[in-house]
Rosetta silent file (secondary structure, phi, psi, omega in degrees, C-alpha in Angstrom):
SEQUENCE: MTDPDTLRDFVSYCAERYPANRYALIFWDHGGGTLGGYGYDQVFPGEGAMSIGEIDSALESAGVTFDFVGFDACLMATLETAYMMNYHADYLIA
SCORE:     score description
SCORE:     0.000 S_00000001
   1 L     0.000  -21.030 -175.733    8.503   -8.486   -4.642 S_00000001
   2 L  -102.981   20.371  168.350    6.336   -8.304   -7.925 S_00000001
   3 L   -81.577  111.636 -179.165    3.453   -6.773   -6.104 S_00000001
   4 H   -50.654  -33.315 -172.792    2.833   -3.161   -7.344 S_00000001
   5 H   -75.918  -35.143  172.705    1.693   -1.855   -4.032 S_00000001
   6 H   -66.866  -30.316  160.782    5.151   -3.078   -2.556 S_00000001
   7 H   -65.041  -37.075  179.203    6.892   -0.874   -5.248 S_00000001
   8 H   -69.794  -44.491 -167.765    4.613    2.075   -4.613 S_00000001
   9 H   -66.301  -36.807  177.169    5.201    1.664   -0.838 S_00000001
  10 H   -61.199  -48.179 -171.030    9.049    1.403   -1.350 S_00000001
  11 H   -73.171  -50.075  172.727    9.304    4.285   -3.470 S_00000001
  12 H   -47.313  -55.019 -175.369    6.953    6.438   -1.275 S_00000001
  13 H   -63.336  -43.942  173.162    8.857    5.442    1.815 S_00000001
  14 H   -62.254  -31.833  179.941   12.376    6.289    0.488 S_00000001
  15 H   -83.901  -31.228  171.589   11.173    9.744   -0.794 S_00000001
  16 H   -80.544  -41.292  177.361    9.660   10.671    2.520 S_00000001
  17 H   -80.669  -14.123 -169.068   12.341    9.396    4.876 S_00000001
  18 L  -145.166   66.426 -176.917   15.260   10.228    2.655 S_00000001
  19 L   -72.628  143.533 -170.672   14.220   13.483    0.621 S_00000001
  20 L  -150.815  159.803  179.086   16.741   14.324   -2.078 S_00000001
  21 L   -79.893  -24.170  179.943   17.268   16.750   -5.173 S_00000001
  22 L  -138.679  145.620 -172.348   17.810   13.581   -7.395 S_00000001
  23 L  -124.780  128.423  159.810   16.129   10.056   -7.525 S_00000001
  24 E  -126.975  165.058  179.739   17.102    6.892   -9.288 S_00000001
  25 E  -140.138  129.035  177.646   15.530    3.446   -9.498 S_00000001
  26 E  -126.469  122.386  167.854   17.076    0.179  -10.554 S_00000001
  27 E   -98.165  117.887 -175.815   15.037   -2.921  -11.213 S_00000001
  28 E  -119.743  133.281  174.061   17.059   -5.981  -10.941 S_00000001
  29 L   156.175 -160.459 -172.760   15.808   -9.604  -11.458 S_00000001
  30 L   -83.855  144.550  172.677   14.471  -11.543  -14.311 S_00000001
  31 E  -131.046  153.079 -172.437   12.392   -9.770  -17.112 S_00000001
  32 L  -122.427    7.763  178.173   10.057  -11.192  -19.595 S_00000001
  33 H    84.000 -159.434 -177.000    9.674   -8.092  -21.756 S_00000001
  34 H   -56.928  -53.353 -173.409    6.450   -6.293  -22.674 S_00000001
  35 H   -70.891  -36.362 -162.970    4.292   -9.479  -22.529 S_00000001
  36 H   -97.294   -1.061 -167.372    6.024  -11.356  -19.797 S_00000001
  37 L    46.338 -154.162 -168.534    6.735   -8.303  -17.460 S_00000001
  38 E  -119.173  133.192  177.850    9.184   -7.851  -14.770 S_00000001
  39 L    80.511  163.033 -179.160   10.444  -10.018  -11.960 S_00000001
  40 L  -160.711  118.459 -175.591    9.967  -13.388  -10.576 S_00000001
  41 L   -94.650  117.497  178.818    9.702  -13.844   -6.971 S_00000001
  42 L   -73.634  -30.546  164.111   11.183  -17.205   -5.925 S_00000001
  43 L   -47.468  -48.091 -172.546    9.711  -17.151   -2.541 S_00000001
  44 L  -122.263   55.598 -175.111    6.318  -16.851   -3.905 S_00000001
  45 H   -48.916  -23.726  175.161    6.337  -18.220   -7.475 S_00000001
  46 H   -71.193   -0.893 -174.683    2.539  -18.233   -7.844 S_00000001
  47 H   -84.138  -21.333  175.293    2.651  -14.514   -7.783 S_00000001
  48 L    76.456 -157.799 -175.051    4.040  -14.121  -11.317 S_00000001
  49 L  -114.280  162.293  178.806    5.542  -11.093  -12.787 S_00000001
  50 E   -94.193  123.938 -177.380    4.706   -7.473  -12.644 S_00000001
  51 L   -62.745  155.703  173.630    3.266   -5.963  -15.828 S_00000001
  52 H   -56.455  -36.724  167.096    4.463   -2.938  -17.549 S_00000001
  53 H   -53.962  -36.789 -171.192    0.924   -1.422  -16.574 S_00000001
  54 H   -73.934  -46.168 -179.511    1.426   -2.425  -13.020 S_00000001
  55 H   -60.346  -50.717  179.613    4.748   -0.782  -12.776 S_00000001
  56 H   -59.418  -39.820 -178.155    3.417    2.374  -14.438 S_00000001
  57 H   -70.443  -46.289  174.901    0.423    2.510  -11.816 S_00000001
  58 H   -58.025  -41.244  178.612    2.746    2.037   -8.972 S_00000001
  59 H   -77.464  -21.808  177.054    5.200    4.730   -9.912 S_00000001
  60 H   -68.683  -48.261 -171.499    2.181    7.217  -10.615 S_00000001
  61 H   -61.585  -35.392 -176.734    0.878    6.424   -7.161 S_00000001
  62 H   -69.268  -28.938  176.315    4.196    6.854   -5.620 S_00000001
  63 L    70.777   22.299 -174.066    4.538   10.436   -7.100 S_00000001
  64 L  -114.130  136.529  168.383    8.313   10.543   -7.489 S_00000001
  65 L  -100.327  132.994 -165.924   10.105   11.523  -10.652 S_00000001
  66 E  -104.080  145.111  168.468   13.281    9.976  -11.205 S_00000001
  67 E   -65.820  -44.031  173.454   16.566   11.171  -12.931 S_00000001
  68 E  -145.093  149.555  173.713   16.922    7.702  -14.219 S_00000001
  69 E  -127.721  134.436  175.112   15.342    4.254  -13.953 S_00000001
  70 E  -121.143  154.031  177.468   17.232    1.302  -14.961 S_00000001
  71 E  -123.616  115.328  176.517   16.430   -2.378  -15.682 S_00000001
  72 E  -105.661   63.125  175.966   19.188   -4.868  -15.178 S_00000001
  73 L  -147.202  137.711 -172.097   16.730   -7.494  -16.440 S_00000001
  74 L   -59.687  147.673  171.557   16.556   -9.433  -19.595 S_00000001
  75 L    70.298   -0.605 -175.047   14.101   -8.205  -22.369 S_00000001
  76 L   -89.640   -2.844 -178.754   13.075   -5.008  -20.745 S_00000001
  77 L   -87.165   72.981  177.425   14.780   -2.688  -23.121 S_00000001
  78 L  -124.229  159.200  170.359   11.585   -2.310  -25.348 S_00000001
  79 H   -50.078  -42.983  172.341    9.677    0.539  -26.661 S_00000001
  80 H   -60.658  -40.045  174.104    6.867   -0.046  -24.693 S_00000001
  81 H   -63.448  -42.439 -173.994    8.908    0.050  -21.481 S_00000001
  82 H   -68.037  -40.606 -179.174   10.638    3.271  -22.582 S_00000001
  83 H   -59.937  -43.827 -177.273    7.289    4.877  -23.486 S_00000001
  84 H   -70.607  -33.769 -175.218    5.826    4.117  -20.111 S_00000001
  85 H   -71.263  -23.521 -170.973    8.985    5.275  -18.393 S_00000001
  86 L   -57.196  -25.098  178.961    8.813    8.700  -20.339 S_00000001
  87 L   -94.895    5.382 -179.191    6.239    9.775  -17.667 S_00000001
  88 L  -124.898  -12.727 -178.077    8.398    8.752  -14.499 S_00000001
  89 E  -142.868  165.689  179.697   11.916    9.396  -15.543 S_00000001
  90 E   -96.840  -27.044  176.220   14.289   11.680  -17.586 S_00000001
  91 E  -147.104  151.746  173.695   16.233    8.617  -18.795 S_00000001
  92 E  -116.933  123.358  170.400   15.721    4.781  -19.099 S_00000001
  93 E  -113.101  119.539  179.280   18.902    2.816  -18.926 S_00000001
  94 L  -138.550    0.000    0.000   17.972   -0.883  -19.980 S_00000001
């Protein structure tokens, strides 16, 4: 689940199959902040975390603008995360 392609595919699939006027996205898992990235897949521990840059790239490729993006993950309420999300959501909740 920390593969940026999986995030991109999930967002694109949901937007295509369930079109809406408003979209929200919540990241829930472990967070390592700006340097440590987001998420940790216990099934595939060798995969590591998804970096802020990888999240940015995945959301850019998905082409969906969110009303809000939330991080229910430690250490993700950083200026760097907020700056990156500025291009993808009206609000960041972290």
